[in-house]
Short mmCIF file of C-alpha atoms in Angstrom, two decimals:
data_model
loop_
_atom_site.label_atom_id
_atom_site.label_comp_id
_atom_site.label_asym_id
_atom_site.label_seq_id
_atom_site.Cartn_x
_atom_site.Cartn_y
_atom_site.Cartn_z
CA MET F 18 7.21 -30.18 21.73
CA LYS F 19 8.02 -26.41 20.63
CA ILE F 20 5.79 -24.90 17.79
CA ASP F 21 8.21 -23.15 15.96
CA VAL F 22 7.63 -22.76 12.39
CA ILE F 23 7.71 -19.85 12.21
CA GLU F 24 11.11 -18.79 13.32
CA ASN F 25 12.21 -21.68 10.81
CA VAL F 26 10.75 -19.98 8.37
CA MET F 27 12.61 -16.77 8.90
CA GLN F 28 15.85 -18.52 9.48
CA TYR F 29 15.55 -20.09 5.62
CA ASN F 30 14.72 -17.15 4.90
CA LYS F 31 17.96 -15.25 5.54
CA ASP F 32 19.89 -18.65 5.32
CA GLU F 33 18.76 -17.98 1.07
CA ALA F 34 19.22 -14.09 1.29
CA GLU F 35 22.91 -14.87 2.13
CA LEU F 36 23.39 -17.43 -0.33
CA ASN F 37 21.72 -14.31 -2.59
CA ARG F 38 24.07 -12.32 -1.46
CA LYS F 39 27.77 -14.19 -1.95
CA LYS F 40 26.35 -14.53 -5.54
CA PHE F 41 25.37 -10.84 -6.21
CA ASN F 42 29.56 -10.19 -4.28
CA GLU F 43 31.14 -12.99 -6.14
CA ASN F 44 29.22 -11.44 -9.81
CA LYS F 45 30.00 -7.81 -8.24
CA VAL F 46 26.53 -6.58 -8.97
CA SER F 47 24.94 -3.45 -6.79
CA VAL F 48 21.28 -4.71 -5.79
CA VAL F 49 18.85 -2.18 -4.50
CA ASN F 50 15.93 -3.52 -2.85
CA ILE F 51 12.68 -0.53 -3.56
CA LEU F 52 9.72 -1.02 -1.37
CA SER F 53 7.00 1.27 -1.36
CA ALA F 54 3.26 1.72 -1.16
CA PRO F 55 1.04 0.91 -4.22
CA GLY F 56 1.80 3.97 -6.86
CA ALA F 57 4.28 5.97 -5.52
CA GLY F 58 6.31 5.59 -8.43
CA LYS F 59 8.76 2.36 -8.12
CA THR F 60 8.88 1.35 -12.13
CA THR F 61 8.78 5.09 -13.29
CA LEU F 62 12.11 5.77 -11.36
CA ILE F 63 13.22 2.21 -12.12
CA ILE F 64 12.59 3.37 -16.28
CA GLU F 65 13.50 7.31 -15.29
CA THR F 66 16.97 6.28 -14.00
CA MET F 67 17.14 3.56 -17.19
CA LYS F 68 16.80 6.84 -19.59
CA LYS F 69 19.44 8.53 -17.78
CA LEU F 70 22.22 5.92 -16.92
CA GLY F 71 20.96 2.83 -19.41
CA SER F 72 24.17 4.04 -21.78
CA SER F 73 27.55 4.19 -19.39
CA ILE F 74 25.75 1.02 -16.78
CA ASN F 75 24.24 -1.91 -17.32
CA ILE F 76 20.66 -2.29 -15.35
CA GLY F 77 18.70 -5.47 -14.76
CA VAL F 78 15.35 -5.57 -13.03
CA ILE F 79 13.26 -8.16 -10.60
CA GLU F 80 9.73 -6.90 -10.64
CA GLY F 81 7.46 -8.44 -8.13
CA ASP F 82 4.20 -8.61 -8.23
CA ILE F 83 0.90 -10.54 -7.02
CA SER F 84 -0.02 -11.47 -10.55
CA SER F 85 0.44 -9.55 -14.39
CA THR F 86 3.17 -8.56 -16.43
CA HIS F 87 1.95 -5.02 -16.44
CA ASP F 88 5.43 -3.57 -14.78
CA SER F 89 7.47 -5.37 -16.59
CA GLU F 90 6.26 -5.42 -20.50
CA LYS F 91 6.96 -1.06 -19.46
CA ILE F 92 10.66 -2.16 -18.39
CA LYS F 93 10.94 -4.67 -21.23
CA GLU F 94 11.05 -1.62 -23.93
CA TYR F 95 14.45 -0.10 -22.06
CA THR F 96 15.75 -3.47 -21.40
CA GLY F 97 16.10 -7.28 -22.16
CA ASN F 98 17.05 -7.97 -18.82
CA VAL F 99 13.89 -8.62 -16.45
CA VAL F 100 12.41 -11.27 -14.52
CA GLN F 101 8.99 -10.93 -13.54
CA ILE F 102 7.90 -12.40 -9.94
CA ASN F 103 4.28 -13.29 -10.06
CA THR F 104 3.49 -14.11 -6.21
CA GLY F 105 0.01 -14.94 -6.92
CA GLY F 106 -1.45 -13.01 -3.97
CA THR F 107 1.40 -13.38 -1.02
CA CYS F 108 2.31 -9.68 0.31
CA HIS F 109 5.62 -9.64 -0.51
CA LEU F 110 8.80 -11.10 -2.29
CA ASN F 111 10.94 -13.88 -0.30
CA ALA F 112 14.91 -14.61 -0.33
CA SER F 113 13.75 -17.85 -2.57
CA MET F 114 11.94 -16.77 -5.14
CA ILE F 115 15.18 -13.85 -5.86
CA ALA F 116 17.44 -17.01 -5.94
CA GLU F 117 15.00 -18.66 -8.61
CA ALA F 118 14.67 -15.03 -10.23
CA ILE F 119 18.28 -14.54 -10.85
CA LYS F 120 19.35 -17.89 -12.55
CA LYS F 121 17.52 -16.08 -15.72
CA LEU F 122 19.70 -12.94 -15.33
CA PRO F 123 23.21 -12.67 -16.25
CA LEU F 124 24.57 -11.20 -13.33
CA LYS F 125 28.42 -11.35 -14.79
CA GLU F 126 27.41 -9.04 -16.72
CA LEU F 127 25.07 -6.61 -14.82
CA ASP F 128 26.25 -3.18 -12.45
CA LEU F 129 23.14 -2.68 -10.68
CA LEU F 130 19.91 -5.02 -10.20
CA PHE F 131 16.76 -2.74 -9.27
CA ILE F 132 14.91 -5.33 -7.57
CA GLU F 133 10.59 -4.13 -7.35
CA ASN F 134 8.78 -5.44 -4.17
CA VAL F 135 5.46 -5.97 -3.98
CA GLY F 136 3.48 -2.62 -3.90
CA ASN F 137 2.99 -2.56 0.39
CA LEU F 138 4.92 -0.79 3.13
CA ILE F 139 4.18 -3.88 5.60
CA CYS F 140 4.70 -7.37 4.53
CA PRO F 141 8.50 -7.17 2.59
CA VAL F 142 9.89 -5.36 5.74
CA GLY F 143 10.53 -8.79 7.35
CA PHE F 144 12.40 -10.11 4.72
CA ASP F 145 15.43 -10.34 3.52
CA LEU F 146 16.74 -11.06 -0.01
CA GLY F 147 20.19 -10.43 -0.53
CA GLU F 148 20.64 -6.94 -1.20
CA LYS F 149 23.45 -4.23 -1.17
CA ALA F 150 20.90 -1.52 -0.13
CA ARG F 151 17.40 -1.33 0.33
CA MET F 152 15.25 1.89 -0.21
CA VAL F 153 11.25 3.18 0.88
CA LEU F 154 10.54 5.21 -1.87
CA SER F 155 6.94 7.34 -0.50
CA SER F 156 5.62 10.54 -2.44
CA VAL F 157 4.22 13.52 -1.75
CA SER F 158 0.55 12.82 -3.11
CA GLU F 159 0.76 10.20 -0.18
CA GLY F 160 0.97 12.70 2.39
CA ASP F 161 3.81 13.62 4.84
CA ASP F 162 2.64 10.79 7.69
CA LYS F 163 3.46 7.65 6.12
CA PRO F 164 7.07 7.21 8.34
CA VAL F 165 4.50 7.41 11.50
CA LYS F 166 1.64 5.33 10.11
CA TYR F 167 4.56 2.94 8.91
CA PRO F 168 7.45 3.20 11.08
CA LYS F 169 8.96 -0.22 10.89
CA ALA F 170 9.39 0.06 6.96
CA PHE F 171 11.38 3.55 7.77
CA VAL F 172 13.15 1.48 10.64
CA LYS F 173 14.63 -0.57 7.88
CA THR F 174 16.23 1.18 5.83
CA ASP F 175 19.17 2.31 4.22
CA LEU F 176 17.76 5.26 1.99
CA VAL F 177 14.74 6.90 1.66
CA VAL F 178 13.53 8.46 -1.87
CA LEU F 179 10.78 11.13 -1.72
CA ASN F 180 9.09 11.09 -5.22
CA LYS F 181 6.68 13.76 -6.99
CA THR F 182 8.13 17.02 -5.69
CA ASP F 183 6.95 18.59 -8.60
CA MET F 184 3.35 17.63 -6.55
CA LEU F 185 4.52 19.55 -3.89
CA LYS F 186 2.97 23.25 -5.10
CA TYR F 187 -0.58 21.46 -4.90
CA SER F 188 -0.29 19.81 -1.54
CA ASP F 189 -0.40 19.99 2.13
CA PHE F 190 2.27 18.27 2.31
CA ASN F 191 4.77 19.37 5.03
CA MET F 192 8.51 18.35 4.39
CA ASP F 193 9.70 19.46 8.02
CA PHE F 194 7.91 17.14 9.17
CA PHE F 195 7.76 14.16 7.36
CA ASN F 196 12.06 13.85 7.24
CA SER F 197 11.87 15.30 10.96
CA LYS F 198 9.50 11.69 11.14
CA VAL F 199 11.72 9.62 9.25
CA LYS F 200 15.31 10.84 11.72
CA GLU F 201 13.44 10.29 14.64
CA LEU F 202 12.64 6.86 13.02
CA ASN F 203 16.00 6.15 11.45
CA PRO F 204 18.91 9.03 12.11
CA ALA F 205 21.30 7.82 9.79
CA THR F 206 19.44 7.30 6.82
CA GLU F 207 19.64 9.79 3.91
CA ILE F 208 16.31 11.48 2.74
CA ILE F 209 16.26 12.53 -1.58
CA ALA F 210 13.79 14.67 -2.61
CA LEU F 211 13.10 14.23 -6.45
CA SER F 212 10.51 14.07 -9.02
CA CYS F 213 10.67 11.69 -11.59
CA LYS F 214 8.60 13.64 -14.09
CA THR F 215 10.55 17.24 -13.98
CA HIS F 216 13.92 15.24 -12.74
CA ASP F 217 14.70 17.53 -10.34
CA GLY F 218 17.19 15.62 -7.64
CA PHE F 219 17.96 13.41 -9.51
CA LYS F 220 21.64 14.52 -9.22
CA ARG F 221 21.83 13.31 -5.94
CA TRP F 222 20.15 9.79 -6.72
CA GLU F 223 23.01 8.95 -9.89
CA GLU F 224 25.50 10.19 -7.24
CA TRP F 225 23.67 7.67 -4.89
CA ILE F 226 23.96 5.03 -7.09
CA PHE F 227 27.21 5.24 -8.55
CA SER F 228 28.71 5.14 -5.14
CA MET F 229 26.88 1.88 -4.48
CA ILE F 230 28.84 0.92 -8.39
CA LYS F 231 31.86 1.44 -6.99
CA ASN F 232 32.13 0.12 -3.56
CA SER F 233 30.67 -3.00 -5.55
CA LYS F 234 33.23 -3.23 -8.01
CA MET W 288 -3.50 -36.31 10.46
CA LYS W 289 -4.51 -33.63 7.99
CA ILE W 290 -2.73 -29.92 8.38
CA ASP W 291 -5.65 -27.86 8.03
CA VAL W 292 -4.65 -24.62 10.16
CA ILE W 293 -5.29 -22.00 7.70
CA GLU W 294 -8.84 -23.54 7.08
CA ASN W 295 -9.20 -23.19 9.91
CA VAL W 296 -7.83 -19.49 10.67
CA MET W 297 -10.46 -18.55 7.72
CA GLN W 298 -13.15 -20.02 9.22
CA TYR W 299 -12.80 -19.42 12.29
CA ASN W 300 -12.68 -15.31 11.02
CA LYS W 301 -16.00 -16.11 8.66
CA ASP W 302 -17.86 -16.89 12.04
CA GLU W 303 -17.14 -14.32 14.33
CA ALA W 304 -18.04 -12.29 10.77
CA GLU W 305 -21.19 -13.41 11.02
CA LEU W 306 -21.57 -12.66 14.71
CA ASN W 307 -20.84 -8.83 14.25
CA ARG W 308 -23.22 -9.07 11.03
CA LYS W 309 -25.54 -9.93 13.34
CA LYS W 310 -25.10 -7.50 16.22
CA PHE W 311 -24.70 -5.20 13.11
CA ASN W 312 -28.40 -5.77 11.96
CA GLU W 313 -29.55 -5.92 15.71
CA ASN W 314 -28.50 -2.36 15.88
CA LYS W 315 -29.45 -1.04 12.51
CA VAL W 316 -25.98 0.38 11.55
CA SER W 317 -24.47 0.48 8.02
CA VAL W 318 -21.40 -0.22 7.89
CA VAL W 319 -18.47 0.15 5.59
CA ASN W 320 -15.36 -1.84 5.40
CA ILE W 321 -12.81 0.39 3.53
CA LEU W 322 -9.72 -0.86 1.87
CA SER W 323 -7.06 1.08 0.09
CA ALA W 324 -3.21 1.67 -0.43
CA PRO W 325 -1.88 4.22 1.98
CA GLY W 326 -2.15 7.66 0.92
CA ALA W 327 -5.35 7.01 -0.96
CA GLY W 328 -7.17 9.21 1.56
CA LYS W 329 -9.33 7.12 3.42
CA THR W 330 -8.82 9.19 7.01
CA THR W 331 -9.96 12.05 5.08
CA LEU W 332 -13.00 11.37 2.90
CA ILE W 333 -14.30 9.80 6.64
CA ILE W 334 -13.31 13.61 7.68
CA GLU W 335 -15.25 15.62 4.72
CA THR W 336 -18.24 12.82 5.05
CA MET W 337 -18.53 13.40 9.04
CA LYS W 338 -18.54 17.74 8.39
CA LYS W 339 -21.06 17.14 5.76
CA LEU W 340 -23.20 14.61 7.31
CA GLY W 341 -22.73 14.27 10.90
CA SER W 342 -25.27 16.67 12.15
CA SER W 343 -27.78 14.89 9.85
CA ILE W 344 -26.15 11.45 10.78
CA ASN W 345 -24.68 9.84 13.47
CA ILE W 346 -21.34 8.27 12.56
CA GLY W 347 -18.83 6.34 14.40
CA VAL W 348 -15.35 5.12 13.24
CA ILE W 349 -12.86 2.25 13.83
CA GLU W 350 -9.60 3.16 13.14
CA GLY W 351 -7.15 -0.04 12.37
CA ASP W 352 -3.63 0.93 11.92
CA ILE W 353 -0.17 -1.25 12.63
CA SER W 354 1.08 1.70 15.28
CA SER W 355 0.27 5.42 15.97
CA THR W 356 -3.46 6.36 16.67
CA HIS W 357 -2.49 9.42 14.21
CA ASP W 358 -5.84 8.97 12.30
CA SER W 359 -8.39 8.58 15.37
CA GLU W 360 -6.69 11.78 16.76
CA LYS W 361 -7.68 13.62 13.91
CA ILE W 362 -10.96 11.81 13.52
CA LYS W 363 -11.47 12.48 17.75
CA GLU W 364 -12.27 16.15 16.12
CA TYR W 365 -15.34 15.41 14.91
CA THR W 366 -16.77 12.94 16.40
CA GLY W 367 -16.92 10.87 20.20
CA ASN W 368 -17.36 7.16 19.04
CA VAL W 369 -13.84 6.32 17.12
CA VAL W 370 -11.94 3.26 18.86
CA GLN W 371 -8.29 2.72 17.56
CA ILE W 372 -6.67 -0.99 16.72
CA ASN W 373 -3.47 -1.45 16.93
CA THR W 374 -2.76 -4.54 14.83
CA GLY W 375 1.11 -4.45 15.64
CA GLY W 376 1.97 -5.57 12.81
CA THR W 377 -0.32 -7.66 11.37
CA CYS W 378 -1.00 -5.96 7.59
CA HIS W 379 -5.12 -6.21 7.78
CA LEU W 380 -8.75 -6.13 10.39
CA ASN W 381 -9.55 -9.32 11.34
CA ALA W 382 -13.15 -10.08 12.76
CA SER W 383 -12.18 -10.99 15.94
CA MET W 384 -10.97 -7.32 16.65
CA ILE W 385 -13.88 -5.57 14.88
CA ALA W 386 -15.71 -7.43 18.09
CA GLU W 387 -13.58 -6.11 20.63
CA ALA W 388 -13.51 -2.76 18.61
CA ILE W 389 -17.23 -2.34 18.60
CA LYS W 390 -17.97 -2.98 22.28
CA LYS W 391 -16.49 0.71 22.66
CA LEU W 392 -19.07 2.05 20.63
CA PRO W 393 -22.71 2.69 21.26
CA LEU W 394 -24.33 0.46 17.88
CA LYS W 395 -27.96 1.23 19.11
CA GLU W 396 -27.17 5.13 18.37
CA LEU W 397 -24.63 5.22 15.15
CA ASP W 398 -26.95 5.03 11.42
CA LEU W 399 -23.28 4.32 10.03
CA LEU W 400 -20.06 2.89 10.95
CA PHE W 401 -16.97 3.43 8.88
CA ILE W 402 -14.24 0.96 9.28
CA GLU W 403 -11.06 1.70 8.22
CA ASN W 404 -8.51 -0.57 7.04
CA VAL W 405 -5.01 -0.99 7.73
CA GLY W 406 -3.71 0.53 4.32
CA ASN W 407 -2.78 -2.25 1.50
CA LEU W 408 -4.62 -3.55 -1.19
CA ILE W 409 -3.73 -7.52 -0.68
CA CYS W 410 -4.41 -8.14 3.02
CA PRO W 411 -7.22 -7.52 3.92
CA VAL W 412 -9.02 -8.38 0.63
CA GLY W 413 -9.82 -12.21 2.44
CA PHE W 414 -10.88 -10.95 5.68
CA ASP W 415 -14.78 -10.49 6.11
CA LEU W 416 -15.21 -7.96 9.26
CA GLY W 417 -19.11 -8.70 9.01
CA GLU W 418 -19.43 -5.07 6.84
CA LYS W 419 -22.78 -4.74 4.60
CA ALA W 420 -20.37 -3.26 2.06
CA ARG W 421 -16.76 -3.18 1.07
CA MET W 422 -15.26 -0.56 -0.89
CA VAL W 423 -11.54 0.41 -2.69
CA LEU W 424 -10.03 3.63 -2.24
CA SER W 425 -7.99 4.54 -4.82
CA SER W 426 -6.39 7.74 -5.43
CA VAL W 427 -5.76 9.80 -9.41
CA SER W 428 -1.83 10.46 -7.91
CA GLU W 429 -1.86 6.73 -7.59
CA GLY W 430 -1.97 5.61 -11.25
CA ASP W 431 -4.51 4.93 -13.44
CA ASP W 432 -3.42 0.58 -13.33
CA LYS W 433 -4.05 -0.47 -9.76
CA PRO W 434 -6.77 -2.27 -10.62
CA VAL W 435 -4.48 -4.35 -12.66
CA LYS W 436 -1.98 -4.63 -10.14
CA TYR W 437 -3.86 -5.88 -7.55
CA PRO W 438 -7.09 -7.41 -9.22
CA LYS W 439 -8.43 -9.55 -6.22
CA ALA W 440 -8.89 -5.81 -4.12
CA PHE W 441 -11.09 -5.21 -6.55
CA VAL W 442 -12.85 -8.07 -7.60
CA LYS W 443 -14.32 -8.38 -3.84
CA THR W 444 -15.95 -4.80 -3.09
CA ASP W 445 -19.29 -3.17 -3.21
CA LEU W 446 -18.23 -0.05 -4.14
CA VAL W 447 -15.28 2.22 -5.44
CA VAL W 448 -14.65 5.25 -5.20
CA LEU W 449 -12.09 7.12 -6.68
CA ASN W 450 -10.82 9.96 -4.86
CA LYS W 451 -8.17 13.07 -5.76
CA THR W 452 -9.77 14.30 -9.13
CA ASP W 453 -8.75 17.84 -8.42
CA MET W 454 -5.20 16.31 -9.18
CA LEU W 455 -6.85 15.21 -12.82
CA LYS W 456 -5.16 17.82 -14.72
CA TYR W 457 -1.99 17.51 -13.34
CA SER W 458 -1.66 14.03 -14.24
CA ASP W 459 -1.93 11.01 -17.13
CA PHE W 460 -4.47 9.34 -15.30
CA ASN W 461 -6.47 7.89 -18.10
CA MET W 462 -10.07 7.74 -16.62
CA ASP W 463 -11.83 5.21 -19.68
CA PHE W 464 -8.47 2.69 -19.20
CA PHE W 465 -9.19 3.05 -15.63
CA ASN W 466 -13.12 1.98 -15.14
CA SER W 467 -13.07 -0.75 -17.82
CA LYS W 468 -10.46 -2.12 -15.66
CA VAL W 469 -12.26 -2.19 -13.09
CA LYS W 470 -15.62 -2.83 -14.75
CA GLU W 471 -13.59 -6.01 -16.41
CA LEU W 472 -13.04 -7.30 -13.06
CA ASN W 473 -16.24 -6.38 -11.03
CA PRO W 474 -19.36 -5.40 -14.04
CA ALA W 475 -21.24 -5.13 -11.09
CA THR W 476 -19.79 -2.69 -8.91
CA GLU W 477 -20.48 1.39 -9.04
CA ILE W 478 -17.84 3.94 -9.44
CA ILE W 479 -17.61 7.27 -7.70
CA ALA W 480 -15.45 9.23 -9.09
CA LEU W 481 -14.65 12.32 -6.48
CA SER W 482 -11.86 15.24 -4.32
CA CYS W 483 -11.98 15.36 -1.26
CA LYS W 484 -10.88 19.06 -1.31
CA THR W 485 -13.38 20.52 -3.76
CA HIS W 486 -15.80 17.96 -3.08
CA ASP W 487 -16.67 17.51 -6.40
CA GLY W 488 -18.65 14.31 -6.97
CA PHE W 489 -19.65 14.32 -3.48
CA LYS W 490 -23.25 14.47 -4.09
CA ARG W 491 -23.39 10.64 -5.50
CA TRP W 492 -20.86 9.61 -2.69
CA GLU W 493 -23.47 10.74 0.04
CA GLU W 494 -26.46 9.80 -1.81
CA TRP W 495 -25.21 6.44 -1.92
CA ILE W 496 -24.36 6.28 2.13
CA PHE W 497 -28.25 7.58 2.54
CA SER W 498 -29.35 4.77 0.22
CA MET W 499 -27.26 2.42 2.23
CA ILE W 500 -28.57 3.57 5.83
CA LYS W 501 -31.77 3.50 4.13
CA ASN W 502 -31.20 -0.49 3.34
CA SER W 503 -30.49 -0.78 7.29
CA LYS W 504 -33.10 0.82 9.24
#
């Protein structure tokens, strides 16, 4: 008898992700799955985006964490449409967790749903959640070698956002090196460099979001 | 029949870790297992420590990465005693990988062996490698909430090092909050705040290393 437990788990996740995707499409909501290392600024990017766009579009958030409601409590100040998933130790979200979480969200009312994955550039890579777009959020303070160290995350993404560009002046981060390594792995991806502190680069980020939403309507 | 695959894997790792520990003790080498998020500065801390102490003690390094030899190439400039482990996707080192790696190191000649784990605050936590001490390296630019978000890493550590204190003046990092959250999880652990750039705080770090080495002789 063939032992194929892992294959089945991955197939099950794929099937569940397709069901989520169908539900998102029916409800015309754009879903973005955000992957990053701890401390890259996922929660801050979501909050700054809500501050800027919250009056023109309806944004929901699914927060993934091992434990604690630390991030969703911050986000609650900006939207009631936030659901916390505590994985209890698992290092990534999966499609079944998302299927449970969206039961608690008014999908029909939302234009955009951010899924903040567990902070980790390895485990979440293999798990489709049914999102429309996946993005990797990197940050200047992590250094310019992240594409070299965590290549799979950068290969399997639709967008790379580089946060904390306000730190460039205090750092030896080499932007050309970072960009060229990302492009080697994923020639099609766009790279948006921005700062959640100064909002430099936010214009392009907002355009990207609006074009995503337009595509889902 | 009881299905106990996971238990067996963990027991196997524990047994292998004890064999490693025995070997380290016989050879009187102090072994430090470094856990951190991507970009906290593990490689930089190792290199700065070698620059400062490399003439008085003999330091070896095991580099853990998913793929690439990016970090070990940097470290090679300071010591020939470096071994790269590429996990090929696995998000942590385990004791068997270490058992293989130390075959390539002259343990008898070493005073100190740094194991740089895969950059990730979740998966490596459950895997004893046979080390004498485990440390978590956090950094100011990741934010002060890392103990809240990744509690298990902070519970199961002998030392917390907070890197990039030179960034404190550009950041809203709350040192009291960070320290109190670490102490809530792990009252016994010491917290050493330092900067690999300015070497502020290095005196205490060097003392910690020397007392570790003294204990192993």
